[in-house]
mmCIF file of C-alpha atoms and ligand atoms in Angstrom:
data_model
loop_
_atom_site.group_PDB
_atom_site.id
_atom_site.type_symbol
_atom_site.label_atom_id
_atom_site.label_comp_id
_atom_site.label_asym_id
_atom_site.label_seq_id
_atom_site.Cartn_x
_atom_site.Cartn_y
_atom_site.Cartn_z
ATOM 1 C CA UNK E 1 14.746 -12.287 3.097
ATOM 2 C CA UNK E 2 10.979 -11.080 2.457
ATOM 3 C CA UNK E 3 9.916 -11.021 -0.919
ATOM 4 C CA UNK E 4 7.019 -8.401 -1.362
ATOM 5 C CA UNK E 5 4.370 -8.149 -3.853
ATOM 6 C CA UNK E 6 3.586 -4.580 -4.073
ATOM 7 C CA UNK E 7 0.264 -3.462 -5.538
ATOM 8 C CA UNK E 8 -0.432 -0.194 -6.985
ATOM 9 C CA UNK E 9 -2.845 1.714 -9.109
ATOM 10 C CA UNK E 10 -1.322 5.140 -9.352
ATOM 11 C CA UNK E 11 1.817 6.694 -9.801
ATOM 12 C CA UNK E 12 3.741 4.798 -7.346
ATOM 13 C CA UNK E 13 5.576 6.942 -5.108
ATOM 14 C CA UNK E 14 5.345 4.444 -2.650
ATOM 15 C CA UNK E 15 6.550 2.350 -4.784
ATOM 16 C CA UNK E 16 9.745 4.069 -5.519
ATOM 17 C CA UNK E 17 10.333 4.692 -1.622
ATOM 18 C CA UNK E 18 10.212 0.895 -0.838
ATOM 19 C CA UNK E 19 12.262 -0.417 -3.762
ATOM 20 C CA UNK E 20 14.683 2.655 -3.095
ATOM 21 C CA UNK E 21 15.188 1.663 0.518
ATOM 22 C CA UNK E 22 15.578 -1.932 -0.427
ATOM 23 C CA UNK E 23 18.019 -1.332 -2.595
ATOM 24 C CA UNK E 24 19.833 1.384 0.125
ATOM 25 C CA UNK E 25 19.507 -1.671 2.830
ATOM 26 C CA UNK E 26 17.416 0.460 5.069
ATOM 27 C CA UNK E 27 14.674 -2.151 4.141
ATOM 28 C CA UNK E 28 15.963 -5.900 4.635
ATOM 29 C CA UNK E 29 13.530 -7.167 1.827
ATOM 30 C CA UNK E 30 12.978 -7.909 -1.789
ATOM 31 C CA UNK E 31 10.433 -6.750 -4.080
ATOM 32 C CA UNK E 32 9.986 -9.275 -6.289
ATOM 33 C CA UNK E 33 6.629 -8.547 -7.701
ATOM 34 C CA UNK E 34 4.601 -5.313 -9.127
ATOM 35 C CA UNK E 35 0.870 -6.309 -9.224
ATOM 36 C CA UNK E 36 -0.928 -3.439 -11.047
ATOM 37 C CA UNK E 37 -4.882 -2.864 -12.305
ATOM 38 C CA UNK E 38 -4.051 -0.570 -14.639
ATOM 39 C CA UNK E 39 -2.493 -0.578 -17.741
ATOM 40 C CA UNK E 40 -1.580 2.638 -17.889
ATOM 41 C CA UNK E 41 -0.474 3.813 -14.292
ATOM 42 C CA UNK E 42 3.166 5.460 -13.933
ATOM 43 C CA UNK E 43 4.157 2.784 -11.393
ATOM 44 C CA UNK E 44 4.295 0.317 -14.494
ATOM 45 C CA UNK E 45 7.523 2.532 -15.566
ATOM 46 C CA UNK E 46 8.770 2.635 -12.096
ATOM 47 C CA UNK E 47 8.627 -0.909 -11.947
ATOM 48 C CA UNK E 48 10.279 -1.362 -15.460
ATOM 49 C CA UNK E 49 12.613 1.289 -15.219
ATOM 50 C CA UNK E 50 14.225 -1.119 -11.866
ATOM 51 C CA UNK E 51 13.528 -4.453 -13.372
ATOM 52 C CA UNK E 52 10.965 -5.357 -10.632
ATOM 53 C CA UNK E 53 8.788 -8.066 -12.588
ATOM 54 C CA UNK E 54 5.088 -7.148 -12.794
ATOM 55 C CA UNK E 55 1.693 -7.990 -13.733
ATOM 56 C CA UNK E 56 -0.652 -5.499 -14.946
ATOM 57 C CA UNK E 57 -3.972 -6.443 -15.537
ATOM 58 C CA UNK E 58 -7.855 -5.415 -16.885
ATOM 59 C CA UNK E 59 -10.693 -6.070 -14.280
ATOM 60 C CA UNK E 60 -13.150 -5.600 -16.247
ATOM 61 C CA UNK E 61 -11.891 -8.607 -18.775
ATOM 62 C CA UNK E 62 -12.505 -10.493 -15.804
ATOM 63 C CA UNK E 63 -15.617 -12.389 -14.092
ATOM 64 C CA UNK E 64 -15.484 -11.082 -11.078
ATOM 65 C CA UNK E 65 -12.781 -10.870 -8.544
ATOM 66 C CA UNK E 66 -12.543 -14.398 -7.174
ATOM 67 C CA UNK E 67 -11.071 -14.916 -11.241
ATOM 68 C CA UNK E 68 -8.704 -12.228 -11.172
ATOM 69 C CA UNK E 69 -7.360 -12.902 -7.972
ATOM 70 C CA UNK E 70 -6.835 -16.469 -8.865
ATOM 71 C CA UNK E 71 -4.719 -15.336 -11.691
ATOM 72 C CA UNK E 72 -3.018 -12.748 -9.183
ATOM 73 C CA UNK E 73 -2.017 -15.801 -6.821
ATOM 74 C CA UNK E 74 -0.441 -17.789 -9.492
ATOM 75 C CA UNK E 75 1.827 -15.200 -10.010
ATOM 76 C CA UNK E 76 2.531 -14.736 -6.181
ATOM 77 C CA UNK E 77 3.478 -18.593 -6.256
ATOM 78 C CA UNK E 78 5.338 -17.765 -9.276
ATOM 79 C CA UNK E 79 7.792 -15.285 -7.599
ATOM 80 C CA UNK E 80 7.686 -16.991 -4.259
ATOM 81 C CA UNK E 81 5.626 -13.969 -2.534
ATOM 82 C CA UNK E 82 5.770 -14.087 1.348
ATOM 83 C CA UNK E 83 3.887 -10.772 1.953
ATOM 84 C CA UNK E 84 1.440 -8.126 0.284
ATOM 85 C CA UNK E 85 2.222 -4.794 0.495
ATOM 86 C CA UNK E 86 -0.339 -2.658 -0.790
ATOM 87 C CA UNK E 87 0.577 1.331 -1.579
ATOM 88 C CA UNK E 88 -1.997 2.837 -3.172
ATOM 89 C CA UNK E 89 -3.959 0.320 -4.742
ATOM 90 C CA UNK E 90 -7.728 1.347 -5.052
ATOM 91 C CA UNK E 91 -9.138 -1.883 -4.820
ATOM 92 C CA UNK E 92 -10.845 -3.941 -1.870
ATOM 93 C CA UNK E 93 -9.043 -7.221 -1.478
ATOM 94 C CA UNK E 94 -11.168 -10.247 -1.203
ATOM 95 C CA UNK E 95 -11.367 -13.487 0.261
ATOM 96 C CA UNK E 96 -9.158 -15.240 -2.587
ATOM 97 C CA UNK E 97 -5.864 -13.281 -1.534
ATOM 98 C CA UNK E 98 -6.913 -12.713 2.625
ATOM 99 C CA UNK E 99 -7.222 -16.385 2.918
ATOM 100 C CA UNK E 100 -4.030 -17.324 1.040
ATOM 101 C CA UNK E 101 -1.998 -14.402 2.857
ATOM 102 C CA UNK E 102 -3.457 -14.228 6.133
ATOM 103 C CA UNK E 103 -1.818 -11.450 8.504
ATOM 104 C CA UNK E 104 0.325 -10.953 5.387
ATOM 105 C CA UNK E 105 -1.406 -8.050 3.760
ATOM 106 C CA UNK E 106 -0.270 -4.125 5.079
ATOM 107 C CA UNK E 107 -1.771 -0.979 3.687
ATOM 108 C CA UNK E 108 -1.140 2.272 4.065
ATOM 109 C CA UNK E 109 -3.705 4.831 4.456
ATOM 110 C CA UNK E 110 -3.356 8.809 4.153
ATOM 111 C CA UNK E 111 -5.716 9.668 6.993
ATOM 112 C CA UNK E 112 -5.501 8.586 11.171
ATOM 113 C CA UNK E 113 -7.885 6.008 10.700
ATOM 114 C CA UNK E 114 -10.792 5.357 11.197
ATOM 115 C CA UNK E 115 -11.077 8.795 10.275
ATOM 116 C CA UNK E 116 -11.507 9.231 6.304
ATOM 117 C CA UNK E 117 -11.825 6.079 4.617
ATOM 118 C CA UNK E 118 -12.133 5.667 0.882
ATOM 119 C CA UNK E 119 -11.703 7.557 -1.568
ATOM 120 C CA UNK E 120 -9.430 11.040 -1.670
ATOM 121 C CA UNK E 121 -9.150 11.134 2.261
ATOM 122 C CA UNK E 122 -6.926 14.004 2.057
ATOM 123 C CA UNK E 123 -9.488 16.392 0.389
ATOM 124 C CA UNK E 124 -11.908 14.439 2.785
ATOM 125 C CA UNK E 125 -9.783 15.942 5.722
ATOM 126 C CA UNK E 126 -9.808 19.644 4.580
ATOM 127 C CA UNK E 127 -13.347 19.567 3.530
ATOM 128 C CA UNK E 128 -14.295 18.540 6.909
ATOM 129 C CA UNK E 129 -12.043 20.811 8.390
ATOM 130 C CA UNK E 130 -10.101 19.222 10.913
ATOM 131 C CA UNK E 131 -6.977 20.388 12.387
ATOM 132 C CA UNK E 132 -4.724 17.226 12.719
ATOM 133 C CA UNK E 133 -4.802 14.400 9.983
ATOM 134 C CA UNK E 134 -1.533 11.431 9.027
ATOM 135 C CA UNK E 135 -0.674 8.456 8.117
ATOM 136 C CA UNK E 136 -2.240 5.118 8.631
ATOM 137 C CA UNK E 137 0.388 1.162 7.958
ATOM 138 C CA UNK E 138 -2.802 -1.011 9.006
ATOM 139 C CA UNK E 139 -3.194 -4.843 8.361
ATOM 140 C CA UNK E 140 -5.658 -5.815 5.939
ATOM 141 C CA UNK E 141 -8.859 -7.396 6.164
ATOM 142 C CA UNK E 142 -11.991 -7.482 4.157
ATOM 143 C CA UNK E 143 -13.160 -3.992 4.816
ATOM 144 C CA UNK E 144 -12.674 -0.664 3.381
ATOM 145 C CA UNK E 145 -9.179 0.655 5.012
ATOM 146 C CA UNK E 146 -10.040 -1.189 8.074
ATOM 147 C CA UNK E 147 -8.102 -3.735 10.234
ATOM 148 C CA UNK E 148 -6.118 -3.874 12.945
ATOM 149 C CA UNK E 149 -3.628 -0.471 12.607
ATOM 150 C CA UNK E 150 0.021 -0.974 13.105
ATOM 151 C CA UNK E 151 1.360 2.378 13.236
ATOM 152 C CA UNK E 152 0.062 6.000 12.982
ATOM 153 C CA UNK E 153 2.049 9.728 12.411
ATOM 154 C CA UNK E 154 -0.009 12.747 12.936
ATOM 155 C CA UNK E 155 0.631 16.069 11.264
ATOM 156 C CA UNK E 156 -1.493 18.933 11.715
ATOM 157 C CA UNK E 157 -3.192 20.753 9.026
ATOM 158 C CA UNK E 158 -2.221 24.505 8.776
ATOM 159 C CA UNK E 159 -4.547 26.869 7.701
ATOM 160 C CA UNK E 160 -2.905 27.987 4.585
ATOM 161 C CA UNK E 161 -2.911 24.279 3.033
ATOM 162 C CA UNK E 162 -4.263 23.140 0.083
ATOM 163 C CA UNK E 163 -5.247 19.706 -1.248
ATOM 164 C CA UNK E 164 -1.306 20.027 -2.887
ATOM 165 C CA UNK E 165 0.760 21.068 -0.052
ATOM 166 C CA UNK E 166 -1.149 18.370 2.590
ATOM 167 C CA UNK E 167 -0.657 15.752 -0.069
ATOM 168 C CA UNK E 168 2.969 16.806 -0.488
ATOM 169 C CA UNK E 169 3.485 16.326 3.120
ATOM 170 C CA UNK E 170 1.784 13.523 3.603
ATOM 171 C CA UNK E 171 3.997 11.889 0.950
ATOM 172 C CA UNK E 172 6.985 12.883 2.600
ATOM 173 C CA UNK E 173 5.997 11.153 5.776
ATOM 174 C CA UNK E 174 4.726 8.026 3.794
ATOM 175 C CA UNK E 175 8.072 7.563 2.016
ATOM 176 C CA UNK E 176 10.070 7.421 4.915
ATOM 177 C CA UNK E 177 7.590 5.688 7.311
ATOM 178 C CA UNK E 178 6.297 2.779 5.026
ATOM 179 C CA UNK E 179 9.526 1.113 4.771
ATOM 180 C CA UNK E 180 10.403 1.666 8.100
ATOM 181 C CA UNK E 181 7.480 -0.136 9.832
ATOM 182 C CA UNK E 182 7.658 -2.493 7.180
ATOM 183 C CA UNK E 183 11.642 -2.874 8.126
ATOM 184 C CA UNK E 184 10.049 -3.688 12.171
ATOM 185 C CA UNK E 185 7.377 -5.765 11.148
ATOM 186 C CA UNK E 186 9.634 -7.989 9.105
ATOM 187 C CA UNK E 187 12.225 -7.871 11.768
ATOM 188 C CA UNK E 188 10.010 -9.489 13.958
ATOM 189 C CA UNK E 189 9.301 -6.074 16.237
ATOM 190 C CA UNK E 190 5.946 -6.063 14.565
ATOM 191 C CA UNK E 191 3.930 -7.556 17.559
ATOM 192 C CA UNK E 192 5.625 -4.344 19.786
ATOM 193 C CA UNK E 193 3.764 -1.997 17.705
ATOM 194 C CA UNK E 194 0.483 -3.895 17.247
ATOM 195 C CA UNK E 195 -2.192 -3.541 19.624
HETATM 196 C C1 GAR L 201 -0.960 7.208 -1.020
HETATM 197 O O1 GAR L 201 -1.087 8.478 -0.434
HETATM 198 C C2 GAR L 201 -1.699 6.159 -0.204
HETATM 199 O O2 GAR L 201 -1.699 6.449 1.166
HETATM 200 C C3 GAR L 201 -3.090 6.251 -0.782
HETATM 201 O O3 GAR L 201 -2.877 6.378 -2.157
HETATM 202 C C4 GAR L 201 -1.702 7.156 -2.374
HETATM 203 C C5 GAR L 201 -0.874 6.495 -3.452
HETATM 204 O O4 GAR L 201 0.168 7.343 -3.848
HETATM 205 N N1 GAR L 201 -3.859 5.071 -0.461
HETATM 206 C C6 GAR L 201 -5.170 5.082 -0.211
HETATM 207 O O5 GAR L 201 -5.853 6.089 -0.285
HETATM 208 C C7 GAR L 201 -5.752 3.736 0.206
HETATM 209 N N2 GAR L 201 -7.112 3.855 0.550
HETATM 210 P P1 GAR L 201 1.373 6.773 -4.739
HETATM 211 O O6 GAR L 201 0.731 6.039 -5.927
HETATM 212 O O7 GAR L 201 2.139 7.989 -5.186
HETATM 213 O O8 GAR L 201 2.172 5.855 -3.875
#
C-alpha cells in the first residue's frame, strides 16, 4: 500500500479527510507521515490525536531550504514515504524534495488553475469577481501552484457569497475529491485523468 507524507501548515482539514478515508477504506493508502512548518498549526493535534507520526519544524532555524529539506527527506526514508501529498502547505517545494520524489508530489489548489495562484485564492476569486471558481489536484513542480493538473471541479460563485460560505464549499468539495483522485492515481487510473 502507499504510504503518504502529508504536509500542512494550517488547520488540516485536508488532513482529517485523507486519514478519515484511509481509515474508512475509501482510500487504499497509509499516512505514515505529518510534515508540518509550524509549530503551532491545528493539524499538529489532528495528527496526534490519530497517532500519525510527524515532524514539525522552524524555517527560519534553518539555512535555507536545501537544509531543511534535507532534514525533511531523512524522515521520508525514515517512514518509508512513497508519495507527497501536499494539503495546504504554504510553502514552494524545491529541488531537494522534486528530485528525490519525482512525479510523486500532488497538491491541491482552491481555484481552477491557472486562475488564482498564491496566496488566499478564494478572496482572490470574489475580489475579481468571477462567476465560476473550484478545485485544483495538480502535480507538483517548481513553480507557484503550477504543474501538470490532474483533476478539476467547478462550482459557481453565487452572488450572495462571502469569503466564508465559498470557503465552506470549497472545503466540502476538497474533502471528498482529494482522496478520491488520490484513490485513482494510486490505483494506477492516474494516467486516464492526466493530460
Ligand atoms: C485548502 O483550501 C487548500 O486548497 C489550500 O489551503 C487550504 C488548506 O486548508 N491550499 C493552497 O492555497 C495552496 N496554494 P486545510 O488546512 O483546512 O486543509
Amino acid at each position: 500500500m502507499t504510504r503518504m507524507a502529508i504536509f500542512a501548515s494550517g488547520s488540516g482539514s485536508n488532513f482529517q479527510a485523507i486519514v478519515d478515508a484511509c481509515r474508512s477504506g475509501a482510500l487504499d493508502a497509509v499516512p505514515a507521515l505529518l510534515i508540518c512548518d509550524k509549530e503551532d498549526a491545528i493539524v499538529v493535534n489532528r495528527a496526534k490525536a490519530e497517532a500519525v507520526p510527524s515532524f514539525v519544524f522552524t524555517p527560519k532555524s534553518y539555512k535555507n531550504k536545501k537544509e531543511f529539506e534535507s532534514e525533511i527527506l531523512l524522515q521520508l526514508e525514515k517512514h518509508k514515504i512513497d508519495f507527497l501529498v501536499l494539503a495546504g502547505y504554504m510553502r514552494l517545494i524545491g529541488s531537494t524534495l522534486l528530485t528525490a520524489y519525482k512525479g510523486k508530489i500532488v497538491n491541491i489548489h482552491p481555484s481552477l488553475l491557472p486562475a488564482f495562484p498564491g496566496l488566499d485564492a478564494i478572496g482572490q476569486a470574489i475580489s475579481y469577481g468571477v462567476k465560476l471558481t473550484g478545485v485544483t489536484i495538480h502535480f507538483v513542480d517548481e513553480g507557484m501552484d503550477t504543474g501538470p493538473i490532474i483533476a478539476q471541479k467547478a462550482l459557481e460563485i453565487e452572488p450572495n457569497d462571502t469569503q466564508e460560505t465559498l470557503q465552506q464549499k470549497i472545503h466540502k468539495i476538497e474533502h471528498e475529491y482529494y482522496p478520491q483522485t488520490l484513490q485513482q492515481i494510486f490505483s494506477n487510473k492516474g494516467e486516464k485523468i492526466i493530460r
